[in-house]
């Protein structure tokens, strides 16, 4: 068989998947983009014209600046907290003896088996004015005033960290599995203390896992909808809920589409440049 | 006084004994090999010496001091792991300098010393490469430099050459041995390759299922193995079942029963040594290269079954009155025997080793 001859098999075999993606992801995205280029009138609805006025409105309005700022601030904070919690968690998990390791891995990953909405509603019960948090606070003698984290940035952060920490754990865990445990032994015999081994030998080797985990958590937070919608509500809008509101409350679909497109572009830009940075840093070190 | 001493060292994993009553004294500057088949406890022994595995019982003394309970980072021994265990996120120089850094050596000095150590293993021009960018042999030498640069009292090597191809392995054997003699560092090498152990060591410890089967210098071990296990594991040998017959003073007589399938008759051999108890089963061991093979006698008539040319020698499988035997003859430039040829086999008296155990 000559190398030039076009072998149809790979194309045929991937065709169902490709068609599926084009129909269900590519087409709606393209339509969203086209929609964002129309203007909207409150009496007559979507106009057949072509304009970038929606983009100018979003990019020029301090109201939207605040929402975008909040979204990416939230994404950054959630990512940092997930690193701080997820990395030690994965490390401890990897060093547990075997029956326990499997049990706790399941416990850590368990939340992923529950619907985001159900989990978030659980947090809402916990955070709410008459919720568990208030009962604990009054029980501890902090007064009878209801403590509520509903509709707060803090509440949103906590709920999102809970949802997303498993992704960090899985990512770091995968990196930890690849470490040669003898490299840690080698460092010990060269005179390093256990703590030194941890931050000079182990941590640098799981860095790729931490970084890729961060990308996942960041992207998922920046585009999160269910958790901010339930915990943040109208008072604490993020980009995804703002776009949703434009669609369903204001019925200004083109503006909502423009918001969604900007979110997508910013997300892609941040992630791609971050990935480039990471790749340049680690290309020589890891496969 | 000995430099490194193992005193009835034991390691048990649950009810499984990986190392049993290991007693060993090693002199300063000596090169010792731990040789044995897979799973016999070599790595376990090495890890106990390194401090990475606590012994169940027994003591380890280094230069007169009991170090049994000293943690690995306080022992200061140099170790080369089987997988090399280099730090993938550090360059060759940084890998080598790590141990010096842990000893508080100033940056300029440790970089200098790392460079010297890398030169010593002929890796000067690879100083800035990451492990991933180096070949197996180069990584192995970085690992060696990393272990040597801290000037350890004892160097521990866990099958350091097993990942290399045959040619490089032979080169590294010589290089490693010369380097060791140069520096004079006391060295323990773990290997399952008997050739490696024979060619590099001052003394070899043969291990079997956690026990020490024999400790001896390479030539002694090869020529005077204590039992059939050692004679079979170290070098190639022919093990022949026999039974003892009544012998006279200073002579043991054994009878090798004839084989029905080769239609041979019983063969009686008289060997130097003590008289044996009549009827006891014994095992004879003759190394393939000790035989003399000739076209016309003297000797026992044999038939060549297979003939393999090995370059420096010929390897034959022959049917003999003692059963099937392997025979090695040096290549003299003349054509060897072919399959189906008949020849005559003889051997000097002292080529036969007699073990009073059934094979
Ligand atoms: N952590 C452990 N738990 C239980 N058994 C173990 C453990 N480590 C080693 N063993 C057992 O101890 C025995 C000796 O192991 P060791 O690693 O010392 O073998 P070895 O002689 O180095 O073999 P190889 O040449 O294959 O490396 C083996 O039978 C092994 O199964
Ligand atoms: Mg081993």
XYZ file of C-alpha atoms and ligand atoms in Angstrom:
678
model
C 0.000 0.000 0.000
C 1.502 3.323 -0.982
C 1.779 6.005 1.654
C 0.125 8.497 -0.682
C -3.044 6.504 -1.184
C -5.760 8.085 0.902
C -7.006 5.504 3.358
C -10.666 6.177 3.969
C -11.039 3.958 6.999
C -9.959 6.458 9.709
C -12.280 9.083 8.261
C -15.171 6.686 8.072
C -14.592 5.479 11.592
C -14.416 8.946 13.107
C -17.247 10.286 10.982
C -20.100 9.515 13.413
C -18.269 11.302 16.232
C -17.321 14.228 14.033
C -20.852 14.643 12.716
C -22.203 14.389 16.252
C -19.881 17.156 17.436
C -20.512 19.393 14.456
C -24.272 19.064 14.841
C -24.468 19.446 18.595
C -21.544 21.711 19.399
C -20.197 23.372 16.271
C -23.537 24.416 14.778
C -25.026 25.897 17.970
C -21.793 27.780 18.637
C -21.745 29.189 15.135
C -25.399 30.146 15.477
C -24.695 31.819 18.811
C -21.898 33.776 17.204
C -24.109 34.858 14.281
C -26.887 35.753 16.710
C -24.550 38.006 18.641
C -24.041 40.078 15.483
C -27.694 41.129 15.261
C -29.231 44.045 17.109
C -32.337 43.789 19.303
C -35.357 45.927 19.645
C -37.696 45.663 22.633
C -40.789 45.966 20.545
C -39.877 44.134 17.340
C -37.271 41.655 18.630
C -34.178 40.492 16.801
C -33.287 42.610 13.768
C -31.945 41.182 10.518
C -29.021 43.665 10.442
C -25.321 42.986 11.084
C -23.628 44.969 13.845
C -21.027 44.707 16.565
C -22.976 47.008 18.853
C -23.622 44.174 21.341
C -19.885 43.676 21.818
C -19.351 47.405 22.219
C -22.090 47.504 24.834
C -20.686 44.600 26.883
C -17.093 45.758 26.660
C -17.968 49.341 27.499
C -20.432 48.849 30.347
C -19.037 48.991 33.934
C -21.900 46.686 34.977
C -20.532 43.920 32.761
C -16.943 44.761 33.728
C -17.906 44.004 37.301
C -19.472 40.675 36.340
C -16.472 39.625 34.268
C -14.116 40.745 37.027
C -16.093 38.748 39.585
C -16.152 35.642 37.372
C -12.432 35.494 36.747
C -11.646 36.544 40.303
C -13.833 33.665 41.464
C -12.143 31.286 39.016
C -8.693 32.286 40.266
C -9.649 32.007 43.930
C -11.350 28.626 43.480
C -8.311 27.361 41.560
C -5.899 28.474 44.280
C -8.008 26.893 47.033
C -8.368 23.685 45.015
C -4.568 23.525 44.707
C -4.157 24.093 48.444
C -6.683 21.385 49.323
C -6.336 18.969 46.407
C -2.561 18.566 46.337
C -2.121 17.480 49.970
C -5.256 15.364 49.632
C -3.842 13.506 46.622
C -0.481 13.094 48.351
C -1.998 11.608 51.494
C -4.230 9.397 49.363
C -1.247 8.076 47.420
C 0.554 7.157 50.635
C -2.316 5.301 52.283
C -2.003 1.521 52.512
C -4.084 -0.280 49.969
C -7.579 -1.089 51.232
C -7.854 2.457 52.606
C -6.488 4.044 49.496
C -9.279 2.644 47.328
C -11.912 3.486 49.928
C -10.810 7.108 50.288
C -10.304 7.566 46.572
C -13.922 6.571 46.170
C -14.939 8.995 48.928
C -13.041 11.817 47.234
C -14.454 11.075 43.801
C -17.919 10.211 45.117
C -19.301 13.760 44.779
C -18.734 13.521 41.028
C -21.372 10.818 40.921
C -24.012 13.194 42.278
C -25.659 15.803 40.082
C -24.194 19.300 40.466
C -27.659 20.680 41.107
C -28.375 18.247 43.907
C -25.022 18.927 45.549
C -25.486 22.663 45.275
C -28.971 22.501 46.723
C -27.389 20.675 49.635
C -25.074 23.618 50.151
C -28.039 25.971 49.901
C -29.689 24.109 52.774
C -26.472 24.349 54.706
C -25.817 28.029 53.993
C -29.377 29.370 54.180
C -30.799 31.664 56.871
C -32.413 28.785 58.758
C -29.774 26.334 57.669
C -27.292 24.103 59.406
C -24.686 26.879 59.554
C -27.016 29.094 61.575
C -27.798 26.237 63.951
C -24.128 25.542 64.499
C -23.348 29.222 65.022
C -26.107 29.675 67.587
C -25.222 26.374 69.193
C -21.663 27.623 69.657
C -23.010 30.810 71.237
C -22.478 33.236 68.367
C -25.937 34.715 68.949
C -29.300 33.977 67.436
C -28.849 36.034 64.288
C -29.090 33.866 61.216
C -25.742 33.313 59.538
C -26.234 33.039 55.835
C -23.745 32.524 53.092
C -26.456 32.450 50.466
C -25.985 35.042 47.720
C -22.423 35.727 48.832
C -19.083 35.388 47.096
C -17.818 33.241 49.973
C -20.722 30.843 49.641
C -20.163 30.519 45.935
C -16.455 29.898 46.443
C -17.023 27.155 49.015
C -19.641 25.382 46.919
C -17.518 25.535 43.767
C -14.389 24.292 45.536
C -16.401 21.340 46.783
C -17.584 20.570 43.279
C -14.202 20.967 41.614
C -11.629 19.667 44.084
C -11.975 16.065 42.790
C -10.670 17.198 39.405
C -7.539 18.549 41.045
C -7.138 15.374 43.103
C -7.444 13.138 40.043
C -4.987 15.210 38.075
C -2.359 15.328 40.855
C -2.970 11.678 41.661
C -2.169 10.721 38.073
C 1.102 12.658 38.303
C 1.987 11.077 41.626
C 1.517 7.617 40.140
C 4.187 8.402 37.567
C 6.834 9.341 40.119
C 9.539 6.760 40.687
C 9.339 6.221 44.463
C 13.031 5.396 44.358
C 13.790 9.003 43.416
C 12.457 9.954 46.846
C 14.562 7.214 48.453
C 17.568 8.443 46.506
C 17.112 11.957 47.864
C 16.830 10.567 51.396
C 20.080 8.652 51.084
C 21.753 11.788 49.742
C 21.004 13.442 53.041
C 17.688 15.212 52.425
C 15.153 15.351 55.238
C 11.630 14.090 54.583
C 10.367 17.655 54.277
C 13.104 18.551 51.820
C 12.247 15.485 49.765
C 8.642 16.637 49.690
C 9.251 20.107 48.299
C 12.435 19.523 46.315
C 11.727 16.117 44.778
C 8.046 15.202 45.006
C 6.352 18.548 44.468
C 8.331 19.553 41.347
C 7.535 16.185 39.819
C 3.766 16.581 40.326
C 3.864 20.176 39.041
C 2.521 19.177 35.602
C -0.437 17.532 37.356
C -1.079 20.614 39.490
C -0.912 22.849 36.450
C -3.238 20.772 34.300
C -5.603 20.378 37.263
C -5.586 24.161 37.579
C -6.571 24.593 33.950
C -9.518 22.255 34.389
C -10.698 23.895 37.601
C -10.227 27.409 36.232
C -12.118 26.713 33.027
C -14.947 24.925 34.812
C -15.328 27.723 37.369
C -15.250 30.499 34.792
C -18.032 28.829 32.853
C -19.908 27.379 35.839
C -23.633 27.954 35.787
C -25.605 25.771 38.194
C -23.711 26.597 41.377
C -23.544 30.396 40.877
C -27.196 30.371 39.812
C -28.351 28.649 43.000
C -25.891 30.032 45.567
C -25.104 33.389 43.940
C -28.537 34.064 42.534
C -29.465 37.471 41.038
C -27.381 39.358 43.561
C -24.087 37.680 42.726
C -24.174 37.350 38.974
C -21.320 35.722 37.077
C -20.914 35.768 33.310
C -22.789 32.524 32.722
C -25.797 33.580 34.812
C -25.739 37.050 33.256
C -25.925 35.549 29.771
C -28.754 33.300 30.941
C -30.658 36.298 32.281
C -30.266 38.182 29.010
C -31.743 35.226 27.203
C -34.611 34.407 29.531
C -35.493 37.560 31.504
C -34.659 40.432 29.209
C -35.171 38.259 26.147
C -32.264 40.140 24.550
C -30.806 37.058 22.890
C -28.178 38.844 20.807
C -26.699 40.533 23.880
C -26.704 37.215 25.778
C -24.977 35.603 22.815
C -22.330 38.325 22.764
C -21.642 37.781 26.482
C -21.316 34.029 25.915
C -18.932 34.510 22.993
C -16.741 36.915 24.971
C -16.602 34.458 27.895
C -15.570 31.686 25.546
C -12.866 33.787 23.880
C -11.401 35.076 27.154
C -11.415 31.554 28.588
C -9.667 30.160 25.530
C -7.076 32.940 25.514
C -6.251 32.468 29.200
C -6.041 28.677 28.978
C -4.059 28.518 25.758
C -1.470 31.064 26.904
C -1.183 29.352 30.286
C -0.716 26.009 28.577
C 1.991 27.465 26.306
C 3.776 28.782 29.359
C 3.582 25.416 31.086
C 4.730 23.522 28.020
C 7.720 25.777 27.541
C 8.674 25.353 31.173
C 8.386 21.554 31.272
C 9.014 20.346 27.739
C 12.566 19.292 28.552
C 11.738 17.657 31.826
C 8.705 15.504 31.251
C 7.297 13.492 28.400
C 38.871 -4.709 62.183
C 36.210 -4.980 59.585
C 34.649 -1.874 58.127
C 31.071 -2.948 57.534
C 29.540 -5.784 59.526
C 26.173 -7.456 59.223
C 25.297 -9.401 62.349
C 22.608 -12.067 62.019
C 20.523 -9.725 59.935
C 16.937 -10.859 59.351
C 14.074 -9.422 57.389
C 10.595 -10.837 57.542
C 7.551 -9.704 55.619
C 4.682 -11.148 57.593
C 5.516 -14.836 57.943
C 7.765 -14.781 54.891
C 11.482 -14.531 55.582
C 13.199 -12.561 52.832
C 16.662 -12.537 54.468
C 17.708 -15.068 57.089
C 20.624 -14.739 59.513
C 22.946 -12.809 57.290
C 26.445 -12.608 58.731
C 29.025 -10.743 56.733
C 32.155 -8.764 57.424
C 33.509 -6.468 54.773
C 36.932 -4.836 54.762
C 37.546 -1.247 53.801
C 37.958 -0.875 50.035
C 36.596 -4.320 49.303
C 34.289 -5.004 46.363
C 31.586 -7.487 47.410
C 28.847 -8.870 45.195
C 25.541 -10.243 46.360
C 24.683 -12.826 43.739
C 21.551 -14.895 43.497
C 18.445 -15.654 41.494
C 15.463 -13.315 41.419
C 13.668 -12.956 44.724
C 16.472 -14.336 46.902
C 16.668 -11.172 49.022
C 19.523 -9.194 47.464
C 17.690 -5.893 47.176
C 16.199 -6.383 50.617
C 19.691 -6.773 52.081
C 20.948 -3.697 50.261
C 17.962 -1.635 51.394
C 18.583 -2.622 54.989
C 22.196 -1.484 54.698
C 21.001 1.764 53.105
C 18.486 2.283 55.895
C 15.470 2.282 53.609
C 14.082 -0.903 55.159
C 14.257 -1.650 58.889
C 15.648 -5.117 59.690
C 13.417 -7.409 61.727
C 16.404 -8.596 63.745
C 20.141 -8.160 63.719
C 22.658 -5.371 63.595
C 24.570 -3.340 61.047
C 27.913 -1.878 62.115
C 29.767 0.714 60.071
C 33.310 1.476 61.150
C 32.563 0.120 64.611
C 29.390 2.172 65.099
C 25.975 0.562 65.272
C 23.923 2.208 62.508
C 20.968 -0.204 62.601
C 18.581 2.535 63.728
C 20.203 5.467 61.900
C 17.831 6.980 59.312
C 19.017 6.839 55.677
C 19.691 10.574 55.447
C 22.150 10.337 58.336
C 24.038 7.276 57.060
C 25.679 9.062 54.166
C 25.986 5.972 51.981
C 26.034 6.278 48.202
C 23.415 4.278 46.358
C 22.768 3.588 42.702
C 19.264 2.226 42.244
C 18.268 -0.291 39.636
C 15.997 2.285 37.988
C 18.700 4.967 38.507
C 16.069 7.098 40.267
C 17.450 10.326 38.856
C 15.523 13.507 39.593
C 13.764 14.146 36.259
C 13.296 17.861 36.943
C 16.992 18.516 37.445
C 19.874 18.599 34.970
C 22.761 16.155 35.290
C 24.770 18.731 37.213
C 21.883 19.553 39.536
C 21.308 15.859 40.158
C 24.920 15.340 41.112
C 25.092 18.548 43.163
C 21.976 17.675 45.199
C 23.800 15.561 47.778
C 26.411 18.293 48.233
C 23.698 20.902 48.660
C 22.162 18.772 51.417
C 25.572 18.811 53.076
C 25.637 22.588 52.986
C 28.404 22.905 50.407
C 28.428 26.426 48.922
C 26.983 26.813 45.443
C 30.204 27.590 43.554
C 32.066 24.718 45.166
C 29.315 22.183 44.673
C 28.927 23.074 41.001
C 32.687 22.614 40.596
C 32.673 19.296 42.362
C 29.634 18.116 40.397
C 31.455 18.973 37.185
C 34.535 17.046 38.290
C 32.372 14.040 39.212
C 30.660 14.140 35.817
C 34.049 14.344 34.098
C 35.125 11.327 36.096
C 32.317 9.291 34.529
C 33.028 10.888 31.125
C 29.845 12.936 31.003
C 31.425 16.399 31.039
C 29.624 17.554 27.913
C 26.209 16.371 29.118
C 26.233 18.471 32.273
C 23.194 20.527 31.260
C 20.999 17.748 29.955
C 17.926 16.535 31.712
C 17.688 12.760 32.392
C 15.040 12.450 29.701
C 17.552 13.706 27.150
C 20.143 11.047 27.947
C 20.625 7.399 27.031
C 20.358 4.579 29.545
C 24.123 4.286 29.882
C 24.512 8.009 30.397
C 21.788 8.072 33.043
C 23.455 5.194 34.783
C 26.697 7.152 34.925
C 24.939 10.251 36.257
C 23.498 8.067 39.012
C 26.985 6.773 39.736
C 28.460 10.285 39.825
C 25.634 11.405 42.101
C 26.420 8.591 44.531
C 30.199 9.080 44.402
C 30.351 12.862 44.686
C 29.367 12.782 48.362
C 32.435 10.610 49.010
C 30.433 7.912 50.768
C 32.128 5.385 53.042
C 30.199 2.618 51.267
C 28.842 2.487 47.739
C 25.735 0.340 47.217
C 24.858 -0.706 43.670
C 21.553 -2.424 42.896
C 21.892 -4.134 39.513
C 23.275 -0.949 38.017
C 24.175 -2.539 34.699
C 21.111 -4.661 34.050
C 19.374 -2.072 31.866
C 22.296 -1.687 29.486
C 22.920 -3.570 26.268
C 25.489 -6.357 26.319
C 28.405 -4.413 24.872
C 27.961 -1.337 27.022
C 27.510 -3.574 30.039
C 30.898 -5.162 29.507
C 32.561 -1.781 29.075
C 30.889 -0.408 32.182
C 31.983 -3.438 34.209
C 35.604 -2.607 33.564
C 35.103 1.143 33.986
C 33.217 0.682 37.223
C 35.808 -1.673 38.648
C 38.709 0.621 37.706
C 36.908 3.628 39.153
C 36.192 1.731 42.358
C 39.822 0.701 42.714
C 40.921 4.247 41.944
C 38.784 5.778 44.668
C 39.114 2.810 46.975
C 35.495 2.987 48.066
C 34.016 -0.059 49.794
C 31.392 -1.371 47.400
C 28.487 -3.792 47.542
C 27.059 -4.801 44.201
C 23.761 -6.606 43.836
C 23.446 -8.696 40.715
C 21.849 -11.813 39.333
C 24.448 -11.976 36.579
C 27.181 -14.406 37.628
C 29.579 -13.130 34.982
C 29.250 -9.636 36.385
C 29.922 -10.870 39.907
C 32.881 -13.015 38.855
C 34.528 -10.278 36.828
C 34.219 -7.407 39.297
C 34.321 -8.651 42.855
C 36.930 -9.351 45.483
C 34.454 -11.677 47.129
C 31.041 -12.978 46.162
C 28.157 -13.796 48.467
C 25.854 -16.292 46.788
C 22.329 -16.117 48.135
C 19.488 -18.574 47.867
C 15.987 -18.020 49.253
C 17.217 -15.529 51.835
C 20.153 -17.683 52.969
C 23.808 -17.274 52.209
C 24.847 -20.298 50.175
C 28.561 -19.473 50.002
C 30.987 -16.620 50.444
C 34.203 -16.883 48.454
C 36.579 -15.154 46.083
C 35.513 -15.504 42.423
C 38.030 -18.215 41.472
C 37.365 -20.235 44.627
C 33.656 -19.980 44.081
C 33.980 -21.183 40.530
C 36.421 -23.992 41.202
C 35.258 -25.092 44.625
C 31.540 -24.511 45.018
C 30.162 -25.852 48.284
C 27.001 -27.331 46.866
C 25.143 -28.121 43.662
C 23.179 -24.856 43.825
C 26.327 -22.750 43.694
C 28.019 -24.912 41.098
C 24.964 -24.680 38.877
C 24.270 -20.983 39.430
C 27.845 -19.781 39.102
C 29.038 -20.719 35.655
C 27.614 -23.536 33.564
C 27.959 -27.097 34.715
C 26.804 -30.654 34.082
C 25.115 -32.185 37.092
C 25.193 -35.988 37.029
C 23.260 -38.254 39.366
C 25.244 -41.120 40.819
C 25.366 -43.445 43.811
C 28.229 -44.198 46.053
C 29.953 -47.557 46.069
C 32.360 -49.034 48.567
C 35.669 -47.285 48.214
C 39.070 -47.662 49.782
C 40.980 -45.182 51.930
C 41.361 -41.736 50.316
C 39.168 -42.628 47.434
C 35.497 -42.328 46.723
C 33.938 -44.566 44.187
C 30.676 -43.719 42.514
C 28.541 -45.527 40.035
C 26.703 -43.654 37.359
C 23.784 -45.771 36.287
C 23.474 -46.492 32.621
C 20.699 -44.881 30.691
C 18.210 -47.117 29.002
C 17.497 -44.619 26.239
C 21.141 -44.273 25.278
C 21.781 -47.985 25.855
C 24.792 -47.340 28.044
C 26.125 -49.460 30.796
C 26.830 -48.568 34.390
C 29.995 -46.530 34.725
C 32.216 -46.706 37.752
C 34.418 -43.738 38.573
C 37.106 -43.514 41.209
C 37.657 -40.027 42.545
C 40.114 -38.595 45.036
C 38.446 -37.828 48.374
C 36.970 -39.552 51.360
C 35.275 -42.901 51.101
C 31.507 -42.583 50.910
C 28.725 -44.497 52.566
C 27.720 -47.192 50.162
C 24.387 -46.620 48.460
C 24.177 -42.888 49.252
C 23.009 -40.794 46.312
C 25.473 -38.160 45.236
C 25.790 -35.580 42.501
C 28.772 -35.057 40.251
C 29.455 -31.729 38.669
C 31.741 -31.211 35.686
C 32.104 -27.857 33.967
C 31.699 -28.029 30.175
C 35.106 -26.477 29.478
C 36.965 -29.043 31.609
C 36.343 -31.837 29.135
C 38.857 -32.879 26.536
C 37.266 -34.075 23.348
C 39.175 -35.995 20.679
C 38.456 -37.961 17.515
C 40.305 -41.035 18.689
C 40.517 -41.900 22.376
C 41.382 -42.051 25.079
C 38.128 -41.543 26.899
C 34.498 -42.426 26.797
C 32.839 -42.764 23.481
C 30.169 -40.116 22.884
C 27.893 -39.075 20.098
C 27.489 -35.425 19.144
C 23.820 -34.413 19.182
C 24.108 -30.724 18.577
C 26.918 -28.412 17.707
C 26.855 -24.631 18.152
C 29.608 -22.266 17.103
C 30.068 -19.477 19.672
C 32.993 -17.576 18.186
C 35.682 -18.157 20.770
C 34.477 -21.706 21.388
C 32.226 -24.552 20.317
C 29.350 -25.752 22.411
C 28.330 -29.391 21.946
C 25.566 -31.470 23.372
C 26.671 -35.087 23.466
C 25.229 -38.438 24.443
C 27.623 -40.097 26.834
C 27.619 -43.036 29.219
C 26.690 -40.497 31.906
C 23.720 -39.187 29.983
C 23.417 -35.950 28.111
C 26.356 -33.552 28.645
C 27.302 -30.069 27.565
C 30.870 -29.737 26.357
C 32.728 -26.563 25.469
C 35.882 -26.739 23.392
C 38.037 -23.753 22.413
C 37.951 -22.707 18.795
C 41.349 -23.597 17.357
C 40.507 -22.564 13.843
C 39.817 -26.107 12.660
C 36.307 -27.301 11.870
C 34.405 -28.563 14.890
C 32.442 -31.788 15.306
C 29.171 -32.061 13.474
C 25.885 -33.562 14.556
C 26.120 -37.363 14.458
C 29.920 -37.541 14.788
C 31.407 -39.830 17.357
C 34.175 -38.620 19.601
C 35.982 -39.515 22.796
C 35.589 -37.558 25.998
C 38.033 -37.452 28.862
C 38.646 -35.162 31.818
C 41.251 -34.651 34.486
C 40.444 -36.196 37.854
C 40.179 -32.888 39.639
C 37.598 -31.601 37.171
C 34.895 -33.650 38.849
C 33.260 -32.127 41.893
C 31.394 -34.488 44.155
C 28.440 -33.384 46.272
C 26.812 -35.704 48.732
C 23.338 -34.535 47.852
C 20.855 -35.591 45.246
C 20.532 -33.094 42.423
N 7.410 -5.145 50.833
C 7.414 -6.465 50.685
N 6.398 -7.219 51.191
C 6.404 -8.551 51.067
N 7.364 -9.277 50.471
C 8.396 -8.600 49.957
C 8.479 -7.168 50.036
N 9.628 -6.784 49.435
C 10.221 -7.907 48.983
N 9.494 -9.000 49.307
C 9.842 -10.399 49.017
O 11.132 -10.646 49.488
C 11.847 -11.469 48.600
C 13.179 -10.862 48.276
O 12.957 -9.680 47.538
P 14.151 -8.860 46.930
O 13.582 -7.632 46.307
O 15.197 -8.679 47.953
O 14.657 -9.836 45.785
P 15.945 -9.709 44.882
O 16.890 -10.746 45.312
O 16.414 -8.308 44.848
O 15.351 -10.129 43.459
P 15.540 -9.465 42.018
O 16.790 -10.025 41.442
O 14.334 -9.946 41.272
O 15.564 -7.970 42.192
C 10.963 -11.672 47.382
O 10.427 -12.971 47.447
C 9.883 -10.647 47.531
O 8.667 -11.138 47.057
Mg 16.331 -6.671 43.388
